[in-house]
Amino acid sequence: GFSVSIYDVTSQSIYLRWPKFSGASSYRVRATAVNTVEHSLLAHFSDVTLKGTLTSLIPNTIYAIEAEAIDKNGIILAETQIMQSTAPDIPVIDQAYSKLSNSITVEWRAVPGATSYLLTAQDGNSFVETVVTNSPGTVTGLKPATLYRITVRSINSGGRSQPSPIRKAKTVLAAPVLSVSSPTCDSIAVSWKPVYMAAGVSVSLVRSDGLGRMVKENTTDTSLIFINLDPGTLYTIKAYAWNVNGIPGDDFIYNQRTSPNTPADVQVAFNSGASRAIVSWMPTEGALTYSVTASSGRLKLQCNTSSASCTVPSLQCGSEYYVSVTAYNDAGSSKPTKAVSLKTIPCAPVNISIEEDEPGYLLVSWSSVNFGHYYVVFVKSDDGLEMHCNTSHTQCHFQSDCGFTYFISVFAYNKAGQSPLGDVFNYTTAPCCPSNLRAMVVSSDTVQVTWAPVRGAELYETRAVGWSGAVLCNGTATACTLSALQCNTHYNITVYSFSEARSSNTSCATEYVATAPCSPEIKNISKKALSIVSVHWQSNNEEATYIVTARGEAGFWHCTSSGNSCTLINLPCGSAFSVSAVARSPAGQSLPSYSVPLETAPCCPHDLILTQVTHSVTNISWSAGMGAQTYLTTLESSKGQSKCHTLQNYCLLGCITCGTNYTVSLKAISETGLTSSCTYQGYSSSACCPSGVKLYRLSNNGIRVYWRASDEMINYSADLHGSKGNFTCTPSSGRSHCDITEIPCGDVYSVVVSPVADKGLKLTFCPKKIYSVTCSGSSVGMVIYRGKSNAE
């Protein structure tokens, strides 16, 4: 736990320290040189001393150092040993001098065992140290023109020696810091700030390529100018200051190029549509870059290059530029060249107007432009055909066609070239007039117009102009139907073609069309006879022929007139008609008039049959009469009349007198009350039935039938009907009885005596009487009246 450490070493001394050891009252240290026959160095230290110094040692020698801790009885409590070398011997400076303002060089004799040396330069309280391996050595980082105290120490692995004896040395002057420029292409100006402790400054100048002579100037001033130099040439400038003893200080070397000479032979040409100019010149010596300036008023354009040409972009048209070239290098710029005038291409013409000064010709005009020597107008139609006009004026004429779109551009020209493309104008001529115009009258108020499509038309307007006004029809189709026209009117019909770009062509031809007659108006219909009616209307078309038509289920009937009435004949009875009229002229046919209903009187029935039912009742039947709804039949005689009004086609008429001649009439009545009076052949009622019919028994089984005749001129017939047989007897004319010779007895007979008509028909409605015929043996017995038949 006991150890010793070294905290410093010199050439003849070793400095030790150790920690306090418990129980030790003193410490003993012995240093013995290794590989050297000399006595040891022994030193004692009290217990309060924990460090010590071994002196009078041999430089650059390795020592074995033993340390012991001893108690108060002299007993060694602990011990330790280390090896340590002393530093080399102290060097001796031979000389110290300064060649640069920030350093001092020191020379000394080598010291055995030294591996390096520590140089120290001290100025007041500040110092600078530098370690070097051998002599000479240089201390850097010093201040110019300053006196320093210089020492050297030798160093080995053991430590470093004490400093050598001091040697004084002063740093030389600092170099002047030059500011160099080339105010002109053949001069260089040099200036500097005053140098501390300097008595003067020496400045020399020579071409860097070694050509020519060197120029040297000494001055106590702070600036110089070298003139008559070569333009654009690199020169090397060297400057230093000296002190009062004439000792020069540091050198300052600077390379400076004279500014270039003004470029020569400036040439200007256009390219890229004359919006850019190529400027070229002869290269000038020493120029690194060139700047081209093109000025026009306040506008300046520049381009920079390292070659002998440059392109100035974005030249404005119609302008005059003044172009100059300036050469540059790191020294500055040359004088600009004499300005060269450059007139650019003219600007695109403006205020372009296009108009059709007359049909089929376009007039293109524009405003003149600066530097425009002449103009070219290009006109290209939408079908690809191109025309152009070359003029020194500000307008051109071109032939044009309808319905075309023309694309128009105007260029100005001068020696510099063509102006840029300005606005391209398009002008669309009015569309062509429709061709193959056809107008066809459809009705009295409608005309259908068709035409062939034409170039440039986007919309068509059909205009019909008459005395009462105009009717328009717009559309994209090549057909139009003009309706709501006035009938019986002359119209001028024109089809105009329209385009969105150029409105309408107003010079289109007109077609003259007359509309069909107006519809007539039927005023009244009058009946002249059963099958004849006269139709009257209002005539408003002088050239028209009127046709009246009656339409019904029975068919069609017509009449024609150029006036205001006509007669329909042979109209069937019992029919309903719709009567209308149309007017017809060379322009066409009118719409039909409003229909007027017409009804003819119902037809009389063809067949009328009268049948006597009883003495006082007659049945009349008839066939249906067309158009009749009810019938009124009348039987009329001097003794009175009988009527029947019925919906049926038959009727029973009472109160008929037998044996009387009647007049027969019938009226057929329609639903609307029209009546047809029909007259038929007269009718005679049947003869009256006889009265007082009785039976009488005859001998020989016979029976006599007796009656009272109503008329001696009438023939009668008697009929007996019984269970044992039916019997009939007919007397001769004028008699009122007849006999039945053989008749079975014991039977009940119904007896009827009926008048016999001219045609031999017997009436069936005479009354029947019942008689019982009894038998008397085998012969007819009593005849007993039993009354009338139950059927009666």
JSON list of C-alpha atoms in Angstrom, two decimals, residues 8-14 57-63 84-90 111-114 153-162:
[
{"chain": "A", "resi": 8, "resn": "ASP", "atom": "CA", "xyz": [8.45, 16.80, -12.31]},
{"chain": "A", "resi": 9, "resn": "VAL", "atom": "CA", "xyz": [11.85, 16.10, -13.79]},
{"chain": "A", "resi": 10, "resn": "THR", "atom": "CA", "xyz": [14.70, 18.43, -14.93]},
{"chain": "A", "resi": 11, "resn": "SER", "atom": "CA", "xyz": [18.20, 17.83, -16.15]},
{"chain": "A", "resi": 12, "resn": "GLN", "atom": "CA", "xyz": [19.62, 17.40, -12.58]},
{"chain": "A", "resi": 13, "resn": "SER", "atom": "CA", "xyz": [16.48, 17.03, -10.41]},
{"chain": "A", "resi": 14, "resn": "ILE", "atom": "CA", "xyz": [13.66, 14.60, -9.82]},
{"chain": "A", "resi": 57, "resn": "LEU", "atom": "CA", "xyz": [21.73, 14.32, -10.55]},
{"chain": "A", "resi": 58, "resn": "ILE", "atom": "CA", "xyz": [23.40, 13.54, -13.85]},
{"chain": "A", "resi": 59, "resn": "PRO", "atom": "CA", "xyz": [21.44, 14.78, -16.94]},
{"chain": "A", "resi": 60, "resn": "ASN", "atom": "CA", "xyz": [20.00, 12.24, -19.32]},
{"chain": "A", "resi": 61, "resn": "THR", "atom": "CA", "xyz": [20.57, 9.37, -16.82]},
{"chain": "A", "resi": 62, "resn": "ILE", "atom": "CA", "xyz": [18.24, 6.60, -15.66]},
{"chain": "A", "resi": 63, "resn": "TYR", "atom": "CA", "xyz": [17.97, 6.27, -11.89]},
{"chain": "A", "resi": 84, "resn": "GLN", "atom": "CA", "xyz": [13.06, 7.48, -13.73]},
{"chain": "A", "resi": 85, "resn": "SER", "atom": "CA", "xyz": [15.34, 9.24, -16.21]},
{"chain": "A", "resi": 86, "resn": "THR", "atom": "CA", "xyz": [16.54, 12.81, -15.84]},
{"chain": "A", "resi": 87, "resn": "ALA", "atom": "CA", "xyz": [15.99, 15.34, -18.65]},
{"chain": "A", "resi": 88, "resn": "PRO", "atom": "CA", "xyz": [18.73, 16.13, -21.20]},
{"chain": "A", "resi": 89, "resn": "ASP", "atom": "CA", "xyz": [21.27, 18.85, -20.58]},
{"chain": "A", "resi": 90, "resn": "ILE", "atom": "CA", "xyz": [20.36, 22.56, -21.16]},
{"chain": "A", "resi": 111, "resn": "VAL", "atom": "CA", "xyz": [22.07, 18.05, -26.74]},
{"chain": "A", "resi": 112, "resn": "PRO", "atom": "CA", "xyz": [22.82, 14.34, -26.20]},
{"chain": "A", "resi": 113, "resn": "GLY", "atom": "CA", "xyz": [19.75, 12.29, -25.38]},
{"chain": "A", "resi": 114, "resn": "ALA", "atom": "CA", "xyz": [17.30, 14.98, -26.48]},
{"chain": "A", "resi": 153, "resn": "ARG", "atom": "CA", "xyz": [14.58, 23.45, -23.65]},
{"chain": "A", "resi": 154, "resn": "SER", "atom": "CA", "xyz": [15.67, 19.89, -24.49]},
{"chain": "A", "resi": 155, "resn": "ILE", "atom": "CA", "xyz": [13.17, 17.07, -24.05]},
{"chain": "A", "resi": 156, "resn": "ASN", "atom": "CA", "xyz": [13.43, 13.31, -23.66]},
{"chain": "A", "resi": 157, "resn": "SER", "atom": "CA", "xyz": [11.15, 10.64, -22.19]},
{"chain": "A", "resi": 158, "resn": "GLY", "atom": "CA", "xyz": [12.03, 11.65, -18.69]},
{"chain": "A", "resi": 159, "resn": "GLY", "atom": "CA", "xyz": [11.11, 15.28, -19.00]},
{"chain": "A", "resi": 160, "resn": "ARG", "atom": "CA", "xyz": [12.50, 18.57, -20.22]},
{"chain": "A", "resi": 161, "resn": "SER", "atom": "CA", "xyz": [15.50, 20.60, -19.19]},
{"chain": "A", "resi": 162, "resn": "GLN", "atom": "CA", "xyz": [15.66, 24.08, -17.75]}
]
